[in-house]
Short mmCIF file of C-alpha atoms in Angstrom, two decimals:
data_model
loop_
_atom_site.label_atom_id
_atom_site.label_comp_id
_atom_site.label_asym_id
_atom_site.label_seq_id
_atom_site.Cartn_x
_atom_site.Cartn_y
_atom_site.Cartn_z
CA LYS A 211 143.85 219.86 100.05
CA GLN A 212 142.21 216.57 99.12
CA GLU A 213 142.29 215.79 95.41
CA VAL A 214 140.41 212.92 93.80
CA THR A 215 141.26 211.41 90.43
CA GLN A 216 139.18 208.87 88.53
CA ILE A 217 140.50 206.67 85.75
CA PRO A 218 139.43 206.06 83.05
CA ALA A 219 137.45 209.20 82.23
CA ALA A 220 135.31 207.24 79.78
CA LEU A 221 134.69 203.59 79.03
CA SER A 222 132.68 201.88 76.31
CA VAL A 223 132.29 198.10 76.52
CA PRO A 224 130.07 195.34 75.18
CA GLU A 225 127.50 193.81 77.44
CA GLY A 226 128.73 191.06 79.73
CA GLU A 227 132.22 192.37 80.45
CA ASN A 228 133.61 192.70 83.95
CA LEU A 229 134.72 196.26 84.60
CA VAL A 230 137.19 198.05 86.84
CA LEU A 231 136.83 201.73 87.71
CA ASN A 232 139.58 203.42 89.66
CA CYS A 233 139.59 206.24 92.18
CA SER A 234 142.68 207.71 93.84
CA PHE A 235 142.94 210.37 96.52
CA THR A 236 145.85 212.37 97.87
CA ASP A 237 145.09 212.51 101.61
CA SER A 238 144.81 209.00 103.02
CA ALA A 239 143.42 210.17 106.41
CA ILE A 240 139.86 209.68 105.22
CA TYR A 241 136.71 209.04 107.21
CA ASN A 242 135.05 207.00 104.49
CA LEU A 243 134.75 206.65 100.72
CA GLN A 244 131.52 206.58 98.79
CA TRP A 245 130.72 205.52 95.22
CA PHE A 246 127.82 207.08 93.34
CA ARG A 247 126.02 206.63 90.08
CA GLN A 248 124.61 209.57 88.12
CA ASP A 249 122.25 209.29 85.19
CA PRO A 250 122.08 212.24 82.75
CA GLY A 251 120.28 215.23 84.23
CA LYS A 252 119.66 213.47 87.54
CA GLY A 253 121.01 213.57 91.05
CA LEU A 254 123.55 211.16 92.51
CA THR A 255 122.51 207.73 93.71
CA SER A 256 124.64 206.14 96.40
CA LEU A 257 126.02 202.73 95.43
CA LEU A 258 128.45 201.77 98.16
CA LEU A 259 129.89 203.34 101.29
CA ILE A 260 133.17 202.05 102.72
CA GLN A 261 134.18 203.14 106.19
CA SER A 262 137.85 203.84 106.84
CA SER A 263 138.18 200.65 108.90
CA GLN A 264 136.77 198.46 106.11
CA ARG A 265 138.54 196.96 103.09
CA GLU A 266 135.56 196.34 100.83
CA GLN A 267 131.81 196.44 100.39
CA THR A 268 129.57 194.44 98.07
CA SER A 269 126.11 195.03 96.69
CA GLY A 270 124.83 192.67 94.03
CA ARG A 271 127.15 192.85 91.02
CA LEU A 272 129.11 195.71 92.54
CA ASN A 273 132.18 195.38 94.73
CA ALA A 274 134.23 198.28 96.01
CA SER A 275 137.61 197.95 97.68
CA LEU A 276 139.56 200.49 99.68
CA ASP A 277 143.32 200.71 100.26
CA LYS A 278 143.86 203.75 102.44
CA SER A 279 147.64 203.41 102.59
CA SER A 280 147.97 203.71 98.83
CA GLY A 281 145.11 206.20 98.48
CA ARG A 282 143.08 204.03 96.12
CA SER A 283 139.65 202.56 95.70
CA THR A 284 138.37 200.29 92.97
CA LEU A 285 134.81 199.67 91.87
CA TYR A 286 134.22 196.31 90.19
CA ILE A 287 131.13 195.80 88.07
CA ALA A 288 130.51 192.18 87.18
CA ALA A 289 128.69 191.07 84.04
CA SER A 290 127.91 194.59 82.85
CA GLN A 291 124.49 195.39 81.39
CA PRO A 292 123.21 198.27 79.22
CA GLY A 293 121.34 199.54 82.27
CA ASP A 294 124.69 200.13 83.96
CA SER A 295 125.40 202.97 81.52
CA ALA A 296 125.88 206.11 83.61
CA THR A 297 128.59 208.25 85.16
CA TYR A 298 130.25 206.81 88.25
CA LEU A 299 131.74 209.13 90.85
CA CYS A 300 133.71 208.57 94.01
CA ALA A 301 133.82 210.95 96.94
CA VAL A 302 136.04 211.23 99.99
CA PRO A 303 136.00 213.77 102.81
CA GLY A 304 138.43 216.63 102.42
CA GLY A 305 139.14 219.52 104.77
CA SER A 306 136.48 219.93 107.48
CA TYR A 307 135.10 216.57 106.27
CA ILE A 308 133.55 218.23 103.22
CA PRO A 309 132.98 215.64 100.47
CA THR A 310 135.40 215.97 97.56
CA PHE A 311 134.47 214.41 94.24
CA GLY A 312 136.37 213.07 91.30
CA ARG A 313 135.37 214.04 87.74
CA GLY A 314 133.77 210.64 87.24
CA THR A 315 133.98 207.77 84.78
CA SER A 316 131.42 207.89 81.97
CA LEU A 317 130.39 204.31 81.21
CA ILE A 318 128.55 203.06 78.15
CA VAL A 319 127.58 199.40 77.96
CA HIS A 320 126.29 198.51 74.52
CA PRO A 321 124.18 195.45 73.71
CA GLU B 266 115.81 205.43 99.98
CA ALA B 267 117.06 208.94 100.70
CA ASP B 268 114.59 211.39 102.19
CA ILE B 269 115.90 214.57 100.64
CA TYR B 270 113.76 216.63 98.30
CA GLN B 271 114.40 219.48 95.92
CA THR B 272 111.89 221.77 94.28
CA PRO B 273 111.41 222.81 91.60
CA ARG B 274 112.95 220.07 89.47
CA TYR B 275 112.94 222.31 86.42
CA LEU B 276 112.70 226.10 86.20
CA VAL B 277 112.89 228.43 83.19
CA ILE B 278 112.89 232.12 84.04
CA GLY B 279 113.86 235.48 82.60
CA THR B 280 116.91 237.55 83.46
CA GLY B 281 116.63 239.66 86.59
CA LYS B 282 114.11 237.47 88.42
CA LYS B 283 114.62 236.41 92.01
CA ILE B 284 114.48 232.66 92.54
CA THR B 285 114.69 230.30 95.47
CA LEU B 286 115.56 226.64 95.13
CA GLU B 287 114.18 224.57 97.97
CA CYS B 288 115.90 221.65 99.67
CA SER B 289 114.43 219.66 102.54
CA GLN B 290 115.53 216.51 104.33
CA THR B 291 113.70 214.47 106.94
CA MET B 292 116.71 212.56 108.26
CA GLY B 293 117.72 215.08 110.92
CA HIS B 294 121.14 215.63 109.35
CA ASP B 295 123.13 218.62 110.53
CA LYS B 296 125.44 218.86 107.52
CA MET B 297 123.96 220.02 104.23
CA TYR B 298 125.54 221.07 100.95
CA TRP B 299 124.75 222.77 97.64
CA TYR B 300 126.66 221.73 94.53
CA GLN B 301 126.52 223.26 91.05
CA GLN B 302 127.03 221.04 88.02
CA ASP B 303 127.05 221.95 84.33
CA PRO B 304 126.15 219.17 81.84
CA GLY B 305 128.89 216.58 81.63
CA MET B 306 131.06 218.47 84.07
CA GLU B 307 132.24 217.92 87.62
CA LEU B 308 130.43 218.95 90.80
CA HIS B 309 131.43 222.23 92.42
CA LEU B 310 130.61 222.99 96.05
CA ILE B 311 129.00 226.43 96.36
CA HIS B 312 127.58 226.43 99.92
CA TYR B 313 127.50 224.24 102.99
CA SER B 314 126.08 224.27 106.50
CA TYR B 315 127.04 222.51 109.72
CA GLY B 316 123.68 223.15 111.34
CA VAL B 317 121.11 225.79 112.20
CA ASN B 318 122.42 229.35 111.72
CA SER B 319 125.65 228.01 110.21
CA THR B 320 126.43 228.67 106.53
CA GLU B 321 129.72 228.81 104.63
CA LYS B 322 130.75 229.49 101.04
CA GLY B 323 132.27 226.66 99.08
CA ASP B 324 135.15 226.44 96.65
CA LEU B 325 133.28 227.86 93.68
CA SER B 326 132.42 231.54 93.84
CA SER B 327 128.68 231.95 93.56
CA GLU B 328 126.32 234.91 93.54
CA SER B 329 123.74 232.83 95.36
CA THR B 330 123.00 232.93 99.08
CA VAL B 331 121.71 230.30 101.50
CA SER B 332 120.04 230.21 104.89
CA ARG B 333 119.61 227.54 107.57
CA ILE B 334 116.88 228.52 109.96
CA ARG B 335 115.66 224.97 110.50
CA THR B 336 117.64 221.74 110.49
CA GLU B 337 115.56 220.18 107.72
CA HIS B 338 115.52 223.15 105.36
CA PHE B 339 118.40 224.65 103.31
CA PRO B 340 117.13 226.97 100.57
CA LEU B 341 119.33 228.62 97.94
CA THR B 342 118.44 232.08 96.59
CA LEU B 343 119.51 234.06 93.54
CA GLU B 344 118.48 237.71 93.94
CA SER B 345 118.81 238.52 90.23
CA ALA B 346 119.17 235.60 87.87
CA ARG B 347 121.42 235.83 84.82
CA PRO B 348 122.02 233.45 81.89
CA SER B 349 125.39 232.51 83.48
CA HIS B 350 123.41 230.96 86.36
CA THR B 351 121.97 228.34 84.01
CA SER B 352 123.04 225.02 85.51
CA GLN B 353 121.93 222.08 87.62
CA TYR B 354 121.91 222.63 91.38
CA LEU B 355 122.24 219.57 93.62
CA CYS B 356 121.46 219.53 97.33
CA ALA B 357 122.92 216.92 99.68
CA SER B 358 122.95 216.05 103.37
CA SER B 359 125.34 213.94 105.39
CA GLU B 360 124.96 211.51 108.25
CA PHE B 361 128.12 212.92 109.83
CA PRO B 362 129.63 212.06 112.29
CA ASN B 363 127.97 208.64 112.28
CA THR B 364 128.57 206.85 108.99
CA GLY B 365 129.21 210.07 107.09
CA GLU B 366 127.04 208.79 104.27
CA LEU B 367 126.04 211.43 101.76
CA PHE B 368 122.54 211.62 100.31
CA PHE B 369 121.53 213.67 97.28
CA GLY B 370 118.28 215.14 96.05
CA GLU B 371 117.16 214.78 92.43
CA GLY B 372 118.49 218.22 91.52
CA SER B 373 117.01 221.48 90.24
CA ARG B 374 117.74 222.34 86.63
CA LEU B 375 117.69 226.11 86.15
CA THR B 376 117.56 227.86 82.78
CA VAL B 377 117.80 231.64 82.70
CA LEU B 378 116.83 233.24 79.40
#
């Protein structure tokens, strides 16, 4: 059964710092990996999708890398801003390709 | 922008009422999912569907039921709501087997008094 772990569980940083959020998964035979952002009381917004054949994806200040062999993905956030405050989740397909989520990293960026 | 919609966004009802949470997507996706999420907690899969007339229960036991009569529509029903059903319900669809990208609706926040 696919299990997804996200570290750290919570992060509080001053504005301007570069951040690293980690996601690890137990079954490396994945179809893709997707990073999401969730604001309180809202749905999930897709940030980046990495296909199994890719090593990384970039969107603005966000960069996600994927190392299937080690079962890890990293989300880099450059020059963090207060508006980046949210919970960040990663998801990978598990059995029957059903998305399996980590518990998320709760990020607070203070001015 | 994702074309997946949930209604109602917020619902407050009394115990024993029957409710239906609506989820619709216009992307033609076959795979659809319902997740339940309590505040600050992880997502739990409660139902999923691979296409019309296909529904399965997820990992989390739920007293809700779902139907999939049309590709674009995946409603969730609670026959008799209880306070323990108070939660946020998130609907999603997937572009599987193409990219496999997952799209979420805005969620339905249910409060049962």
